[in-house]
């Protein structure tokens, strides 16, 4: 049994008077109080709000749980600063592989420097194809969902070029799910025959078009997802820490 905490869009901001740090602290202290510790924490992007080195320094608080910390960059992250923060080698997209229990996590960089929408580079798709060819039960993680969620502002900055990703996913029946962030909302949909799940936001929550103006609610409490992998099945829970 493998238990993953999926946290997204922390938006650590060194100019917000401590607000983002306080919200991350609420999630961290909740995770520390669990009766059974999680096996890893996944952060699907927008770790920092402005991509500043000082914001990544603040984000290192996430390491204090002492479990593997798996992170992908988002549109608010700076690729060079994020690469330093996660100590990744190379240049170009920051793609990383992580193994937790029986699971393989393909941590893909869907960011496009200087833009808010997303795209998986050809080299990322080729890398992903190789990772999935190992045949292990796999979770494909990136910031930008590759599907429309029915929210105009979010859909304008989704991951484009997703037909290319669908071809890769279709070749590998070992993909359990796609795990995303970016939309600051707990959503579940289907892409290329597998679940696509987005974690709620820590920094703020998306106002749905049928709720209000479709902006971001900064007063809603931070929330997260748990993914429980057991006997070949993935079950996802969406939680608002009390
Ligand atoms: Fe975000
Ligand atoms: Fe984002």
Coordinates of C-alpha atoms and ligand atoms in Angstrom, one line a residue:
X1 CA 0.0 0.0 0.0
X2 CA 1.4 3.4 -1.0
X3 CA 0.0 6.7 0.1
X4 CA 0.8 9.9 -1.7
X5 CA -0.1 13.4 -0.6
X6 CA -0.7 15.5 -3.6
X7 CA -0.3 19.2 -2.9
X8 CA -0.3 21.8 -5.6
X9 CA 0.0 25.5 -6.3
X10 CA 1.6 26.6 -3.1
X11 CA 2.7 29.9 -4.8
X12 CA 5.3 30.7 -2.2
X13 CA 5.4 34.5 -2.4
X14 CA 8.1 36.5 -0.6
X15 CA 5.9 39.7 -0.9
X16 CA 2.7 38.5 0.6
X17 CA 3.3 39.1 4.3
X18 CA 3.6 35.5 5.1
X19 CA 0.2 34.4 3.7
X20 CA 1.5 31.7 1.4
X21 CA 3.8 30.3 4.0
X22 CA 1.0 30.2 6.6
X23 CA -1.2 28.3 4.2
X24 CA 1.5 25.8 3.4
X25 CA 2.1 25.4 7.1
X26 CA -1.6 24.4 7.6
X27 CA -1.1 21.6 5.1
X28 CA 2.2 20.5 6.5
X29 CA 1.1 20.4 10.1
X30 CA -2.0 18.4 9.0
X31 CA 0.3 15.9 7.2
X32 CA 2.5 15.7 10.3
X33 CA -0.5 14.8 12.5
X34 CA -1.6 11.9 10.3
X35 CA -1.8 8.5 12.1
X36 CA 0.0 6.9 9.2
X37 CA 2.7 9.1 7.5
X38 CA 2.5 9.5 3.7
X39 CA 5.1 7.8 1.6
X40 CA 5.8 10.8 -0.6
X41 CA 4.5 14.3 -1.3
X42 CA 3.8 15.3 -4.9
X43 CA 3.7 19.0 -5.7
X44 CA 2.4 19.7 -9.2
X45 CA 3.8 23.1 -9.9
X46 CA 3.5 26.8 -9.2
X47 CA 5.7 26.1 -6.2
X48 CA 6.8 29.7 -6.3
X49 CA 4.6 32.7 -7.3
X50 CA 7.3 34.7 -9.0
X51 CA 10.0 32.1 -9.5
X52 CA 12.4 33.9 -7.2
X53 CA 15.3 32.2 -5.4
X54 CA 14.0 33.5 -2.1
X55 CA 10.6 31.8 -2.7
X56 CA 12.3 28.5 -3.4
X57 CA 14.2 28.9 -0.1
X58 CA 10.8 29.3 1.6
X59 CA 9.5 26.2 -0.2
X60 CA 12.2 24.0 1.3
X61 CA 10.0 23.9 4.4
X62 CA 8.2 21.1 2.4
X63 CA 11.2 18.9 3.0
X64 CA 10.7 18.8 6.7
X65 CA 8.2 15.9 6.4
X66 CA 11.3 13.7 5.7
X67 CA 9.6 11.8 2.8
X68 CA 10.4 12.0 -0.9
X69 CA 9.3 15.3 -2.3
X70 CA 8.3 15.0 -6.0
X71 CA 7.9 18.3 -7.8
X72 CA 7.0 19.6 -11.3
X73 CA 7.4 23.2 -12.5
X74 CA 4.4 25.4 -13.3
X75 CA 3.8 28.6 -15.2
X76 CA 4.6 30.7 -12.2
X77 CA 7.9 28.9 -11.6
X78 CA 11.2 29.9 -13.2
X79 CA 12.8 27.0 -14.9
X80 CA 16.4 27.9 -14.0
X81 CA 15.5 28.5 -10.3
X82 CA 13.3 25.5 -10.2
X83 CA 16.1 23.3 -11.6
X84 CA 18.4 24.6 -8.9
X85 CA 15.7 24.0 -6.2
X86 CA 15.2 20.3 -7.2
X87 CA 18.9 19.8 -8.0
X88 CA 18.1 18.5 -11.5
X89 CA 20.9 18.3 -14.1
X90 CA 20.8 19.3 -17.7
X91 CA 19.1 22.0 -19.6
X92 CA 15.6 22.4 -21.2
X93 CA 12.5 20.9 -19.7
X94 CA 13.0 19.7 -16.1
X95 CA 11.8 16.1 -16.5
X96 CA 12.4 13.7 -13.6
X97 CA 11.7 10.1 -12.7
X98 CA 10.9 9.0 -9.1
X99 CA 10.1 5.6 -7.6
X100 CA 8.0 5.2 -4.5
X101 CA 7.2 1.6 -3.5
X102 CA 6.0 -0.1 -6.7
X103 CA 5.1 3.1 -8.4
X104 CA 7.0 5.1 -11.0
X105 CA 6.3 8.8 -11.2
X106 CA 7.1 10.5 -14.5
X107 CA 7.5 14.1 -13.5
X108 CA 7.1 16.1 -16.7
X109 CA 7.8 19.8 -17.3
X110 CA 4.7 21.2 -19.1
X111 CA 5.8 24.8 -18.6
X112 CA 6.7 27.1 -21.5
X113 CA 9.1 29.8 -20.2
X114 CA 7.3 33.2 -20.3
X115 CA 3.9 31.8 -21.0
X116 CA 0.9 30.6 -18.8
X117 CA -0.3 27.8 -21.1
X118 CA 1.4 24.5 -21.2
X119 CA 3.0 22.1 -23.7
X120 CA 5.1 19.0 -23.5
X121 CA 8.2 19.3 -25.6
X122 CA 9.0 16.6 -28.1
X123 CA 12.0 15.6 -25.9
X124 CA 9.7 15.3 -22.9
X125 CA 7.3 13.0 -24.8
X126 CA 10.2 10.8 -26.0
X127 CA 11.5 10.6 -22.5
X128 CA 8.1 9.8 -21.1
X129 CA 7.6 7.1 -23.7
X130 CA 10.9 5.5 -22.5
X131 CA 10.0 5.8 -18.8
X132 CA 6.6 4.1 -19.4
X133 CA 8.2 1.4 -21.4
X134 CA 9.6 0.0 -18.2
X135 CA 6.2 -1.4 -17.6
X136 CA 5.9 -0.4 -13.9
X137 CA 2.6 1.0 -12.7
X138 CA 3.0 4.6 -13.4
X139 CA 1.7 8.1 -12.6
X140 CA 2.3 10.8 -15.2
X141 CA 2.5 14.1 -13.4
X142 CA 2.7 17.7 -14.8
X143 CA 1.3 21.1 -14.0
X144 CA -1.2 21.8 -16.9
X145 CA -4.2 19.5 -17.4
X146 CA -4.3 18.3 -21.0
X147 CA -8.1 18.6 -21.0
X148 CA -10.7 21.4 -20.9
X149 CA -12.5 21.6 -17.6
X150 CA -15.3 23.9 -18.7
X151 CA -13.9 27.0 -17.1
X152 CA -13.0 29.6 -19.8
X153 CA -10.1 31.2 -18.0
X154 CA -8.5 27.9 -17.0
X155 CA -9.1 26.4 -20.4
X156 CA -7.3 29.2 -22.2
X157 CA -4.1 28.2 -20.4
X158 CA -4.4 24.4 -20.4
X159 CA -1.9 22.1 -21.9
X160 CA -2.1 22.2 -25.7
X161 CA -0.8 19.7 -28.2
X162 CA -2.4 16.9 -26.1
X163 CA -3.0 14.6 -29.0
X164 CA 0.7 13.8 -29.0
X165 CA 0.5 12.9 -25.3
X166 CA -2.6 10.7 -26.0
X167 CA -0.6 8.7 -28.5
X168 CA 2.1 8.0 -25.9
X169 CA -0.4 7.2 -23.1
X170 CA -2.3 4.8 -25.4
X171 CA 0.9 2.7 -26.0
X172 CA 1.3 2.0 -22.2
X173 CA -1.5 0.3 -20.3
X174 CA 0.6 0.6 -17.1
X175 CA -0.4 4.3 -16.8
X176 CA -2.7 4.5 -13.7
X177 CA -3.5 8.2 -14.0
X178 CA -2.4 11.7 -15.0
X179 CA -1.9 14.0 -12.0
X180 CA -2.0 17.8 -12.4
X181 CA -2.4 21.1 -10.7
X182 CA -2.8 24.6 -12.2
X183 CA -6.6 24.8 -12.0
X184 CA -6.7 25.3 -8.2
X185 CA -9.6 23.0 -8.1
X186 CA -10.2 19.3 -7.3
X187 CA -11.3 17.8 -10.7
X188 CA -11.6 14.3 -12.1
X189 CA -11.9 13.6 -15.8
X190 CA -10.6 11.1 -18.4
X191 CA -7.9 11.5 -21.0
X192 CA -6.7 8.8 -23.4
X193 CA -8.7 6.3 -21.4
X194 CA -7.1 7.0 -18.0
X195 CA -8.2 9.3 -15.1
X196 CA -6.8 12.8 -15.1
X197 CA -7.0 14.2 -11.6
X198 CA -6.1 17.8 -10.5
X199 CA -5.3 18.7 -7.0
X200 CA -7.0 21.6 -5.3
X201 CA -4.8 24.7 -4.7
X202 CA -3.0 25.5 -1.5
X203 CA -2.8 29.3 -2.3
X204 CA -6.4 29.7 -3.5
X205 CA -9.4 28.0 -5.0
X206 CA -10.9 28.5 -8.4
X207 CA -14.4 30.0 -8.4
X208 CA -16.5 27.9 -10.8
X209 CA -18.4 29.8 -13.5
X210 CA -21.7 28.7 -12.0
X211 CA -20.6 29.8 -8.6
X212 CA -19.5 33.4 -9.3
X213 CA -17.1 35.4 -11.4
X214 CA -14.7 32.6 -12.2
X215 CA -11.8 34.2 -10.5
X216 CA -9.7 32.9 -7.5
X217 CA -11.1 32.7 -4.0
X218 CA -8.2 33.5 -1.7
X219 CA -10.3 33.0 1.5
X220 CA -11.2 29.4 0.9
X221 CA -9.1 27.1 3.0
X222 CA -6.1 25.2 1.5
X223 CA -6.8 21.7 0.4
X224 CA -5.0 18.6 -1.0
X225 CA -5.5 15.2 -2.5
X226 CA -4.4 11.8 -1.3
X227 CA -3.7 9.0 -3.8
X228 CA -3.8 5.5 -2.3
X229 CA -2.3 2.7 -4.4
X230 CA -3.3 -0.8 -3.2
X231 CA -3.6 -4.1 -4.9
X232 CA -3.2 -2.5 -8.3
X233 CA -5.9 0.1 -7.8
X234 CA -5.6 3.9 -7.3
X235 CA -8.1 5.6 -5.1
X236 CA -8.1 9.4 -4.7
X237 CA -9.4 11.4 -1.8
X238 CA -9.8 15.2 -1.8
X239 CA -9.4 16.7 1.7
X240 CA -9.7 20.1 3.4
X241 CA -7.5 19.9 6.5
X242 CA -9.4 20.7 9.6
Ligands
LIG1 FE1 -1.3 28.2 -9.7
LIG2 FE1 -0.4 27.4 -13.0

